[in-house]
XYZ file of C-alpha atoms in Angstrom:
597
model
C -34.652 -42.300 -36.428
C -36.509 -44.741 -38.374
C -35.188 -47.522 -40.547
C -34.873 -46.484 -44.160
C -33.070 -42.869 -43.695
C -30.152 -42.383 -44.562
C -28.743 -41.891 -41.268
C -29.868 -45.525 -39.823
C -28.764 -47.163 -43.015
C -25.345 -46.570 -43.146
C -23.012 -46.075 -45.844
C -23.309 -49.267 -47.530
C -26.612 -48.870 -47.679
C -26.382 -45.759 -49.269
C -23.964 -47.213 -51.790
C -26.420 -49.828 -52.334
C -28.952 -47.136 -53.795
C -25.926 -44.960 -55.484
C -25.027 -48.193 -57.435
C -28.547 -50.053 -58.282
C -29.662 -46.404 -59.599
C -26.571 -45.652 -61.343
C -26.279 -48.681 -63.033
C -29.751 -48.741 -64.407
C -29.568 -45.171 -65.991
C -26.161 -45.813 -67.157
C -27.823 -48.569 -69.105
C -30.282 -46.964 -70.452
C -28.691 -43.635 -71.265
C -24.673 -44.432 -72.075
C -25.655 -46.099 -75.211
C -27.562 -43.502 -76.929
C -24.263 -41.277 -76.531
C -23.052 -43.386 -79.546
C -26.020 -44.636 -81.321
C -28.759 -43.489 -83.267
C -25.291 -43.163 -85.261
C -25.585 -39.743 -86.422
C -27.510 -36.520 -85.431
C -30.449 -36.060 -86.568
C -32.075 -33.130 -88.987
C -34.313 -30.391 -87.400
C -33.203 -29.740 -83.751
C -30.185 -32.194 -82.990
C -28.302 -30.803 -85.444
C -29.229 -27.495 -84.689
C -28.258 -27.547 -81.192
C -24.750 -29.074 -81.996
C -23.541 -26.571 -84.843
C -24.725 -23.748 -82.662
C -22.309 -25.136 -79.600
C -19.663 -25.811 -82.417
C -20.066 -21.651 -83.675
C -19.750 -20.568 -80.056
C -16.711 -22.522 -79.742
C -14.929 -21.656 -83.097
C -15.825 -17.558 -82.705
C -15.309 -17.237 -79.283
C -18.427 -15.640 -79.379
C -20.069 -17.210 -76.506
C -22.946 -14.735 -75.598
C -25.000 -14.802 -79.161
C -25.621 -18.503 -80.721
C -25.606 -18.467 -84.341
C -26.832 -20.232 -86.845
C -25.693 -19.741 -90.888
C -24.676 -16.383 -89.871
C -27.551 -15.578 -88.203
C -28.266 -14.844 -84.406
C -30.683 -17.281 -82.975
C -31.901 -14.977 -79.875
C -34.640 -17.447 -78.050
C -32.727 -19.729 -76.083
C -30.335 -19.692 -72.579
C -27.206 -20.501 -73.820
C -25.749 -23.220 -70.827
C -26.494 -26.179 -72.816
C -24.484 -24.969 -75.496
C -21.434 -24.250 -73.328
C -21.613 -27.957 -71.837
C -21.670 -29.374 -75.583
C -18.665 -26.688 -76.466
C -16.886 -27.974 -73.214
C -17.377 -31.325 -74.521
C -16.108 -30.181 -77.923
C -13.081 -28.662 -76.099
C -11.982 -32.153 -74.684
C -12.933 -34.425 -76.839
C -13.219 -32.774 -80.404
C -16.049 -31.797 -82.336
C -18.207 -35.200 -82.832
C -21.726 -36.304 -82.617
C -21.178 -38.095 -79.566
C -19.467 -35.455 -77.721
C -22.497 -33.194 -78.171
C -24.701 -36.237 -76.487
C -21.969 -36.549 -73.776
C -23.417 -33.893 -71.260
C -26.996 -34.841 -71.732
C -26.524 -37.911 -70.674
C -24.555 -37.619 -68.010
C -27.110 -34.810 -66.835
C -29.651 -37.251 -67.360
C -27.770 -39.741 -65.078
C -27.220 -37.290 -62.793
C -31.162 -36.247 -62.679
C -32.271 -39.799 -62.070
C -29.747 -40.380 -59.235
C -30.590 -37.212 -57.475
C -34.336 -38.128 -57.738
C -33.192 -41.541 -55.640
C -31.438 -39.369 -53.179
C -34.060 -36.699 -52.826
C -37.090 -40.312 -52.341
C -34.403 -41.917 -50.107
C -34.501 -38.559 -47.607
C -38.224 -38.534 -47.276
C -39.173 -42.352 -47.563
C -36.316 -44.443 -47.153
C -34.209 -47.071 -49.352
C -36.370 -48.667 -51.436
C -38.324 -45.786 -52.149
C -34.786 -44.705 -53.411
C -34.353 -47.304 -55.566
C -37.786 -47.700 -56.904
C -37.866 -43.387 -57.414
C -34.777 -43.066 -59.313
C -35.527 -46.680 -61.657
C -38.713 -45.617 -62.835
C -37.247 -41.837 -63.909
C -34.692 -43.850 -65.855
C -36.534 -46.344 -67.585
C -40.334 -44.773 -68.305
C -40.834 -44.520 -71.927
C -41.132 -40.401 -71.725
C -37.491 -40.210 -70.313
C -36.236 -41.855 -73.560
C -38.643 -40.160 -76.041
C -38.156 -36.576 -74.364
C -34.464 -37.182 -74.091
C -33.257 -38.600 -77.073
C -32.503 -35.282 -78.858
C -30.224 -32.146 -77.834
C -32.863 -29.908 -75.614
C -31.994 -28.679 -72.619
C -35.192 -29.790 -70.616
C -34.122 -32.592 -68.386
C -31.399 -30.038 -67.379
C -33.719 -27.780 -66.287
C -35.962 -30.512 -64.697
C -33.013 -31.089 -62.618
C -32.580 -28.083 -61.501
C -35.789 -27.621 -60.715
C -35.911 -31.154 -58.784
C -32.667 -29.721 -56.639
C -34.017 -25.920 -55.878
C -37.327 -27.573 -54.195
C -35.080 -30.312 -52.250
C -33.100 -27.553 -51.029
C -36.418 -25.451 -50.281
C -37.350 -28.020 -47.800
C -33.977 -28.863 -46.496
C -33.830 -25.609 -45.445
C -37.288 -25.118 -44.037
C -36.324 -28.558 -41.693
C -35.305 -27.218 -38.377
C -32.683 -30.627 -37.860
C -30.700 -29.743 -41.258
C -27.091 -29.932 -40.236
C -25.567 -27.950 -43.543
C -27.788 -25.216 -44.185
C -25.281 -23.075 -46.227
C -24.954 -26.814 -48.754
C -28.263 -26.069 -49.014
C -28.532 -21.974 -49.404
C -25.940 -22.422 -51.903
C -27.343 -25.211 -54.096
C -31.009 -23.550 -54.155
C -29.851 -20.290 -55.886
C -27.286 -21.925 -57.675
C -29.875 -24.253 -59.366
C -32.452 -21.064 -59.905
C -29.707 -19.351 -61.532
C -28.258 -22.074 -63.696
C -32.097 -23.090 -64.607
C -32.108 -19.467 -65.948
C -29.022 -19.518 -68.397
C -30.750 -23.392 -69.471
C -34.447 -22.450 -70.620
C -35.082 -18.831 -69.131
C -37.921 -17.600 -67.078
C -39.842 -21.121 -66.456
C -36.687 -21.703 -64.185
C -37.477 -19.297 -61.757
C -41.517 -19.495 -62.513
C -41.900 -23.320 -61.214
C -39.729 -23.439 -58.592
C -41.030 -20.037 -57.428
C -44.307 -20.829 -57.774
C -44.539 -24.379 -56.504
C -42.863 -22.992 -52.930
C -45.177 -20.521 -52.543
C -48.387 -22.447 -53.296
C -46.360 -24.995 -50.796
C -45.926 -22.705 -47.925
C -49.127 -20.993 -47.751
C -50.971 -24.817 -47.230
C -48.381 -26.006 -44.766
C -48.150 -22.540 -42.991
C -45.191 -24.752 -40.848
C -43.244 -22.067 -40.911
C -43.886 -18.617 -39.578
C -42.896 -15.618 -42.221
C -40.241 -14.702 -40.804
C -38.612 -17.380 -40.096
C -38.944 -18.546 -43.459
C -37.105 -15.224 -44.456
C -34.345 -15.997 -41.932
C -33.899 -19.533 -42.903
C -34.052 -18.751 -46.662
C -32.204 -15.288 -47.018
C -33.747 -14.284 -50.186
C -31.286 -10.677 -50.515
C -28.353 -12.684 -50.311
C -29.542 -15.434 -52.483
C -30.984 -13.120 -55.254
C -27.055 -11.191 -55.037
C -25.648 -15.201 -55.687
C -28.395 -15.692 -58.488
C -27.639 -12.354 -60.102
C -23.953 -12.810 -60.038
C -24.478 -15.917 -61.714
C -27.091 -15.342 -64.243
C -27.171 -11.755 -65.076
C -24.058 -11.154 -67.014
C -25.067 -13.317 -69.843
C -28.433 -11.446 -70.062
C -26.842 -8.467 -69.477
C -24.320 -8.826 -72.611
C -27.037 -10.210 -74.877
C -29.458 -7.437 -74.353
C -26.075 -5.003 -75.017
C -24.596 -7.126 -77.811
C -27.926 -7.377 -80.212
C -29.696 -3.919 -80.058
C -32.523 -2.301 -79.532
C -32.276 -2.786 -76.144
C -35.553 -1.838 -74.572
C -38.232 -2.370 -76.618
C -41.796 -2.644 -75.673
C -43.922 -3.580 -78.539
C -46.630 -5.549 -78.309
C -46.803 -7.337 -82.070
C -44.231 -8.386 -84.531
C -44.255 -9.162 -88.104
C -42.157 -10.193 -91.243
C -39.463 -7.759 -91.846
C -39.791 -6.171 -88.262
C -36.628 -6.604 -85.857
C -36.491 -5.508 -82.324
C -33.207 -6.657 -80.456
C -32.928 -9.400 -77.940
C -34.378 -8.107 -75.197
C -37.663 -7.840 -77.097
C -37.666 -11.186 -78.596
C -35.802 -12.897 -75.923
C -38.191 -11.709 -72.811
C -41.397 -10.718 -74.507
C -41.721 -12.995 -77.748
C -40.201 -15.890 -75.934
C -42.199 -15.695 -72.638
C -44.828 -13.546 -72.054
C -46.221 -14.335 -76.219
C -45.336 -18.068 -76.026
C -47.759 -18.245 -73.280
C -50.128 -16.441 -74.801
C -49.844 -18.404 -78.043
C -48.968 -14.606 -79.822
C -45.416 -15.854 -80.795
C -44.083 -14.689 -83.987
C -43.044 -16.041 -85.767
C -45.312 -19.739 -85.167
C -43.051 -22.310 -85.858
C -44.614 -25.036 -83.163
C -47.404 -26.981 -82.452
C -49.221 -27.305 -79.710
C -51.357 -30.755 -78.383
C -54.607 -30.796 -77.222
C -55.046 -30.308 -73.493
C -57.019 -33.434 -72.862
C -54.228 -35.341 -74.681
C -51.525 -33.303 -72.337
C -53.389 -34.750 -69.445
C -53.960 -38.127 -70.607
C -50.454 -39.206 -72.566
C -48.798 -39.549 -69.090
C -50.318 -42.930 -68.738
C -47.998 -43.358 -71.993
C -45.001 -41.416 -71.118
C -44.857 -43.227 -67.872
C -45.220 -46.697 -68.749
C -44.975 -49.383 -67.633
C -45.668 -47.859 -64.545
C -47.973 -46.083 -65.033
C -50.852 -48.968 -63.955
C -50.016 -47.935 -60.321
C -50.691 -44.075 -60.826
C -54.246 -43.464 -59.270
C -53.102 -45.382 -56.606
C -50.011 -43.780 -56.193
C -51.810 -40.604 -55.520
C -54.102 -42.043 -52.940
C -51.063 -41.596 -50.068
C -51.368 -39.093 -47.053
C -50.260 -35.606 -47.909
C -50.736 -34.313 -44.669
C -47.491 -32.341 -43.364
C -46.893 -33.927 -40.612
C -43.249 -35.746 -41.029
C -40.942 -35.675 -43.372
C -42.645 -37.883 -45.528
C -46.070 -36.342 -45.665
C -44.438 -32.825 -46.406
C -42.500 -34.229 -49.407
C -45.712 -35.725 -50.852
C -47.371 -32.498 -50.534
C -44.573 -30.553 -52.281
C -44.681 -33.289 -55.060
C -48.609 -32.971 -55.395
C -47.863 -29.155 -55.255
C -45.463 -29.916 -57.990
C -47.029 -31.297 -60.371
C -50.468 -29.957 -60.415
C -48.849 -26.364 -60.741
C -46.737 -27.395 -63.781
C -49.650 -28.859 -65.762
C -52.171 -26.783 -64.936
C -49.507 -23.646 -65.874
C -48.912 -25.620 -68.984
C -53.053 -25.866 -69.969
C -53.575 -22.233 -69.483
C -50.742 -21.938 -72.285
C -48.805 -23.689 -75.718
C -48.606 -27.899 -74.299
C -45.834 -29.882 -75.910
C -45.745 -33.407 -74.535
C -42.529 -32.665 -73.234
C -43.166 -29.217 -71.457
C -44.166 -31.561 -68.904
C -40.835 -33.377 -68.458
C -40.121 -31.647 -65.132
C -43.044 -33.130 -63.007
C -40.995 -36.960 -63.904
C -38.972 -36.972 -60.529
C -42.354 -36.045 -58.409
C -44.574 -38.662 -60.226
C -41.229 -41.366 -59.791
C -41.084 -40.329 -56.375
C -44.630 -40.693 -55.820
C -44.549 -44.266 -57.398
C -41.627 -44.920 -55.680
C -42.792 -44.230 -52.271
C -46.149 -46.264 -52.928
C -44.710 -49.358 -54.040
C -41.947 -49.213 -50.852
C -45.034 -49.749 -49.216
C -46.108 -52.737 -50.478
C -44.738 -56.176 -49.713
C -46.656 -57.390 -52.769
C -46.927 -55.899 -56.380
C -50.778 -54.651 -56.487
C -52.773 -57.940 -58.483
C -54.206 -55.422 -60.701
C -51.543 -53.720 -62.055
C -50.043 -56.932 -62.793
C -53.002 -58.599 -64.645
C -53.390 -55.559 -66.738
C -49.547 -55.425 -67.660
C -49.355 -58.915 -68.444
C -52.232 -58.267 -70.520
C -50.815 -54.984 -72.285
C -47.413 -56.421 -72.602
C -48.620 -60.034 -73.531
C -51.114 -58.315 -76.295
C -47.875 -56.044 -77.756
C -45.399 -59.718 -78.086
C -48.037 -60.979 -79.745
C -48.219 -57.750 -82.127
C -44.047 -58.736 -82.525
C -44.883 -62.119 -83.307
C -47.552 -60.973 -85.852
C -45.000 -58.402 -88.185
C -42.183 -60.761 -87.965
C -44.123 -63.368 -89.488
C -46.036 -60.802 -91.889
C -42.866 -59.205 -93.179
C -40.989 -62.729 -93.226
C -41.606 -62.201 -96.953
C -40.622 -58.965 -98.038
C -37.216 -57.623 -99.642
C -35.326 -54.861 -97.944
C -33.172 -53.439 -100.412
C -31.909 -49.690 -100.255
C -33.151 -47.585 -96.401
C -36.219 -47.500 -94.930
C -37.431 -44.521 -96.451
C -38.846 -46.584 -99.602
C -40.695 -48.410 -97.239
C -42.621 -45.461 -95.341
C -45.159 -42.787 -95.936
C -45.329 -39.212 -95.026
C -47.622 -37.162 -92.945
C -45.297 -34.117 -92.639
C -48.456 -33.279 -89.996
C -47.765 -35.517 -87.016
C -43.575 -34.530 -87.288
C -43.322 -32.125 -84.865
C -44.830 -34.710 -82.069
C -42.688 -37.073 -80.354
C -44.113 -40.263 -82.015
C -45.004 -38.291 -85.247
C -42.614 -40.532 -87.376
C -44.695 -43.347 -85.935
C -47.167 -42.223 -88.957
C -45.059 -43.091 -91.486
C -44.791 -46.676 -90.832
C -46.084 -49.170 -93.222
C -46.243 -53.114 -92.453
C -43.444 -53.460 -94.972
C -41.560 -51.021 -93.327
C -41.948 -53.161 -90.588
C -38.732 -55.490 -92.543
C -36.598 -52.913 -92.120
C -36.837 -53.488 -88.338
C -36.514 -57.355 -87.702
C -33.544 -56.900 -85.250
C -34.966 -54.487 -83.202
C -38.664 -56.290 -82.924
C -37.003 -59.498 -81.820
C -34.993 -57.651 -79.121
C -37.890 -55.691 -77.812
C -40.066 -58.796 -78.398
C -37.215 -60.582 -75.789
C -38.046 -58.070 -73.464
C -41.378 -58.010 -73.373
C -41.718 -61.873 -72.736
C -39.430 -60.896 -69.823
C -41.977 -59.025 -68.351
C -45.025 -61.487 -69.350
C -43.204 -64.238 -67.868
C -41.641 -62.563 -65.014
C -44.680 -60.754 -63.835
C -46.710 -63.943 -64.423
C -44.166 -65.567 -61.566
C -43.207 -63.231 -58.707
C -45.345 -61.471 -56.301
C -43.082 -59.547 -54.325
C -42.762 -55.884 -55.001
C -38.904 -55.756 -55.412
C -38.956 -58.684 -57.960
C -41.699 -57.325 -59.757
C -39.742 -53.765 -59.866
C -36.338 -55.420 -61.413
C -38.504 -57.424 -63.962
C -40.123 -54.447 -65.537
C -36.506 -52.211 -65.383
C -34.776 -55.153 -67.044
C -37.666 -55.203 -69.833
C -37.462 -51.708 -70.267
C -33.599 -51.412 -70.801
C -33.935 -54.032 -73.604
C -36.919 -51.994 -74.660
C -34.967 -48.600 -75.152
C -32.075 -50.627 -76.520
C -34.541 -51.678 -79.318
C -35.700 -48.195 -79.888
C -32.362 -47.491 -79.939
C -31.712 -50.072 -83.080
C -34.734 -48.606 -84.643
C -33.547 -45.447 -84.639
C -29.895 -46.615 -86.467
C -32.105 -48.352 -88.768
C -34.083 -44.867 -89.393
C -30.966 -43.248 -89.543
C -30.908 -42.393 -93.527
C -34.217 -40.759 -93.132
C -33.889 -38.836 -89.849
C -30.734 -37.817 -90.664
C -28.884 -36.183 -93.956
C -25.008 -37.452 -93.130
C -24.947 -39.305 -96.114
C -25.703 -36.199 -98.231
C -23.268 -34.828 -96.072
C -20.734 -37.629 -96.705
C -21.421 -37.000 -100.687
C -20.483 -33.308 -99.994
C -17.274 -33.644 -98.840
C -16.100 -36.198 -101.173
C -17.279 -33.353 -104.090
C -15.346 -30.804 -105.521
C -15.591 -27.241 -104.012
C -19.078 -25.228 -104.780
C -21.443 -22.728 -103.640
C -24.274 -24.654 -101.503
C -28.030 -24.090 -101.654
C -30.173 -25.531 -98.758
C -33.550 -26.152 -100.124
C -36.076 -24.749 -97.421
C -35.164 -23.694 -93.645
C -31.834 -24.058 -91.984
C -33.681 -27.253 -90.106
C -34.297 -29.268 -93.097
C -30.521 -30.800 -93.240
C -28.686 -29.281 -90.572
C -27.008 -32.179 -89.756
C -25.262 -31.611 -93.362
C -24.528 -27.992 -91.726
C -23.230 -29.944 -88.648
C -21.137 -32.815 -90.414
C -19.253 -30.504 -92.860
C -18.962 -27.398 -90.750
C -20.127 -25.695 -93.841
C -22.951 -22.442 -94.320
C -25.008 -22.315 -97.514
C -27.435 -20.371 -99.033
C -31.406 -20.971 -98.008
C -33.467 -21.158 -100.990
C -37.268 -20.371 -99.792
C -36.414 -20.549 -96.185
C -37.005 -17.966 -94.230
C -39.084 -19.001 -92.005
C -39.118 -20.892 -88.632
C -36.353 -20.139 -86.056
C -33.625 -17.705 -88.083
C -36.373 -15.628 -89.424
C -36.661 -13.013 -86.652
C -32.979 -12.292 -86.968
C -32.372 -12.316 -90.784
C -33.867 -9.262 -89.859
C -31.082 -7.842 -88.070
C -29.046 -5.133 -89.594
C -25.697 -7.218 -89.412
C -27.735 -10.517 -90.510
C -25.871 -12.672 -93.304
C -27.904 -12.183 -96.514
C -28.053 -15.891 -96.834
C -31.867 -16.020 -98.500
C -32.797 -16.705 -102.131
C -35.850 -17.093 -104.170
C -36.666 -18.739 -107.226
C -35.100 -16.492 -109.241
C -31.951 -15.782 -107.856
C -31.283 -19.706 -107.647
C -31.723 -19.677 -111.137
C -29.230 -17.245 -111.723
C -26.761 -18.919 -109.479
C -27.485 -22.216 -110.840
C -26.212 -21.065 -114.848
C -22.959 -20.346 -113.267
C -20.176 -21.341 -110.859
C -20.436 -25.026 -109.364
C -23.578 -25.155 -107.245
C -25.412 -28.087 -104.992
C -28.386 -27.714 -103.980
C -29.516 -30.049 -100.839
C -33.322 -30.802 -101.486
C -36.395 -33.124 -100.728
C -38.006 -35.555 -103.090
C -40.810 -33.512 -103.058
C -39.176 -30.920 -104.606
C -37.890 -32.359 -107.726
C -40.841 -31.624 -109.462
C -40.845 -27.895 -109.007
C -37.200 -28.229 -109.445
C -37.517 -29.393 -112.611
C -39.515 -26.464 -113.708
C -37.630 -23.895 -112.623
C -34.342 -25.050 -113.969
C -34.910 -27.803 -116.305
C -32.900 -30.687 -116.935
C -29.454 -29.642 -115.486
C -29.698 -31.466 -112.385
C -27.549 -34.138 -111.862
C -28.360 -36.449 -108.792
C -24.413 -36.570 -106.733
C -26.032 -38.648 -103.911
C -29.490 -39.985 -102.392
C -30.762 -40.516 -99.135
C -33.906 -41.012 -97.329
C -35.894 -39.956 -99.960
C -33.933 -36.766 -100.348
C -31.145 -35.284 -102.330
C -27.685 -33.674 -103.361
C -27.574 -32.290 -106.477
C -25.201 -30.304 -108.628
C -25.331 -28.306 -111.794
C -22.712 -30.204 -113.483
């Protein structure tokens, strides 16, 4: 047995991994469970008040939103956050709860899973750079469910090869966590759970060809497994499909005013048109596949500099090792190259993390010394961003910063549905706004200048960069709180609730301030927005008619008490349509409550 597995080490060295792993990820990922303060507008929000509904109806088959079923997600990240709820109340925090924890929990089963093929320090080295790459904080910063699924995924394809290794003591551990994962994956984000892991064993297997067909069939039990993945996933899909009729249909297109159950829009508009870029109705982006490719050298920094070298290991399936480089080469290639043949989000590609981590991982184990390379060009990167730091503190030295952020910023409404889209709003005097988090991230970045400029050793040069990165996502962290009056509407909300009772009037879709929704518990009224997400099923015959125009917020607004939640950008118009009777009950962010009285 040779040194390294976890067999030889013992259990203390096993703790040793459990703890160093642990403790970085706790690090980075406890404190965003209280801060960015509040939820933000647009998904965040979403995600929480639709956990919230499912916990206050009961109804825990079909989220809803306003009144409205929202058909196109799994529904097992909004139990968690309803759990949560359960125990702890109904607060922002206890909506982050599980998604940290699961991202915890992803990062130290990505340790365990290096540890088994490579040894300790792989381990370590695996599960620190899941936890403190930049994509792991940018991808996992809001309420989606996809470093969930990239767990499960990550545990179904350890378990594939556990049980495909002839000297695997617990096969049944194993039988049952594989399924179990496929069919949890399913009630997370659908389909893609069963797709990738699917997929990526298949493509695995017929390269290896290490095990003979039927053996593989013996070892695996796929009848018995599907019966534990069914009883598992297929009630909820089951009920759904019942619960929101049609339940069969077929059509191939879909259009304003046309509704067509779950089933329809759930399996066909969800999947199969997603893919195909035919979804109705379009309310994403999608980036360029070159810049799909190429943005992992960002999403993975800082270590990213060891990459192409990374990949330049023996994949030949001859020991443990070998195999589980193959499956992670498998792995990845599958899941990008799936992704370019379809829609690309940069985070669609958050499940390939734990094979490029354990790819790093098991490179650098491998080296006494930190590659002279990578550290001259990180020194050089990081040396060239302090002295950016240095630069806006002394430029904005100068400059004022009275009222938020937002009077400091422009807008390219364009770039916001990217994960550093907000980063086009920023203005060098915006840059005063964020003093406090510049000098932290500044601190950490002369850690790394002046760390890497001193040690050689692999190890050292590993804890340098994971200690500049934690102070790095704490200062992101501080920029978000600072960000937090435009990112989020809870002091519109706060204004709400100290106001007398009135109707309320969302200006645009549900996403626009639906952390208001989320802070006050409250529905309202969608002037001009039906569109985006709760379009398809305001079509629904049982849909709450919760959609104005022009004119019937003009009527409303000559009667009863009314607010009306809007953006600057609005006033304007506003101001045409109903003229002067709009008095200004609270401002934030560049946005506003009003009321007609």
């Amino acid at each position: 047995m040779r040194p390294g597995y976890p067999g030889a080490g013992g259990s203390l060295h096993r703790l040793r991994v459990d703890i160093l792993v642990l403790l970085v990820s706790c690090c980075v990922f406890l404190p965003l469970v209280i801060s960015p303060p509040h939820l933000m507008d647009d998904v965040d929000a979403v995600q929480a008040q639709i956990a919230r509904n499912m916990l206050e109806s009961g109804d825990w088959v079909t989220a809803r939103l306003d009144g409205i079923a929202y058909l196109e997600k799994s529904p097992l990240i909004y139990w968690l956050m309803a759990g949560s709820y359960r125990v702890f109340g109904a607060h922002d925090w206890a909506a982050r709860l599980p998604l940290a924890l699961i991202n915890i929990a992803l990062c130290w089963v990505a340790a365990r899973f290096a540890m088994w093929a490579f040894g300790r320090r792989a381990g370590v080295y695996a599960g620190t750079i899941l936890a403190t790459c930049i994509g792991m904080f940018l991808f996992t910063r809001i309420l989606i469910p996809d470093a969930a699924l990239t767990l499960m995924i990550m545990v179904s394809l350890w378990s594939l090869l556990r049980l495909l290794d002839t000297g695997e003591a617990r096969p049944w551990l194993w039988f049952f966590l594989l399924y179990t994962s496929l069919a949890c994956g399913l009630l997370l984000k659908g389909l893609i759970a069963m797709v990738f892991p699917v997929g990526i064993g298949v493509v695995y297997l017929a390269i290896t060809r290490e095990v003979p067909l039927r053996e593989v069939w013996r070892r695996l039990r796929p009848l018995s497994g599907l019966a534990l993945l069914l009883v598992i996933a297929a009630p909820w899909h089951v009920l759904a499909t019942l619960r929101n009729p049609p339940y069969f249909d077929w059509t191939m297109h879909s259009g304003p005013g046309e509704y067509h159950g779950f089933f329809w829009f759930y399996f066909l508009n969800e999947h199969l048109f997603r893919f195909l870029n035919m979804r109705y109705p379009r309310d994403y982006n999608t980036v360029p596949r070159v810049w799909f490719w190429l943005l992992h050298f960002a999403w993975l920094f800082p270590w990213s500099v060891t990459l192409i070298g990374a990949f330049r290991q023996s994949y030949r399936p001859v020991s443990r090792a070998g195999r589980v480089r193959l499956m992670a080469l498998v792995w990845i290639l599958f899941v990008l190259l799936f992704f370019t043949l379809s829609t690309t989000q940069e985070y669609y590609s958050l499940p390939i993390y734990p094979a490029l981590a354990m790819l790093l991982g098991a490179d650098l184990a491998g080296r006494e010394r930190y590659p002279k390379a990578a550290r001259i060009v990180l020194t050089s990167v990081l040396g060239a961003c302090l002295g950016a730091i240095v630069f806006l503190l002394a430029w904005t030295a100068k400059y004022p910063t009275p009222g938020d952020i937002s009077v400091a910023l422009t807008q390219n409404p364009d770039l916001y549905t990217l994960s550093l889209g907000h980063m086009g709003d920023l203005t060098l005097r915006a840059f005063a706004y964020l003093r406090w988090p510049l000098v932290l991230a500044g601190c950490g970045l002369l850690v790394g200048v002046a760390g890497l400029g001193r040690v050689r050793k692999t190890g050292a040069a590993v804890a340098v960069l994971a200690v500049m990165m934690v102070a790095f996502v704490q200062a992101a962290r501080l920029a978000l709180v600072t960000f937090d009056p435009y990112l989020s509407s809870k002091n519109l909300a706060d204004a709400l609730m100290r106001s007398e009772p009135g109707v309320l009037i969302e200006g645009d879709a549900y996403y626009a301030f639906s952390s208001v929704f989320f802070y006050t518990n409250r529905t309202a009224l969608l002037w001009n927005g039906r569109s985006n997400n709760l379009e398809y099923g305001s079509y629904a015959p049982e849909a709450a008619r919760v959609f104005l125009d022009d004119a019937g917020l003009k009527e409303l607004w000559g009667g009863q008490r009314t607010y009306l939640l809007v953006y600057g950008t609005d006033m304007r118009h506003l101001e045409e349509l109903l003229g002067k009777g709009l008095h200004v009950i609270a401002a934030s962010g560049g946005n506003y409550l009003l009321c007609n009285r």
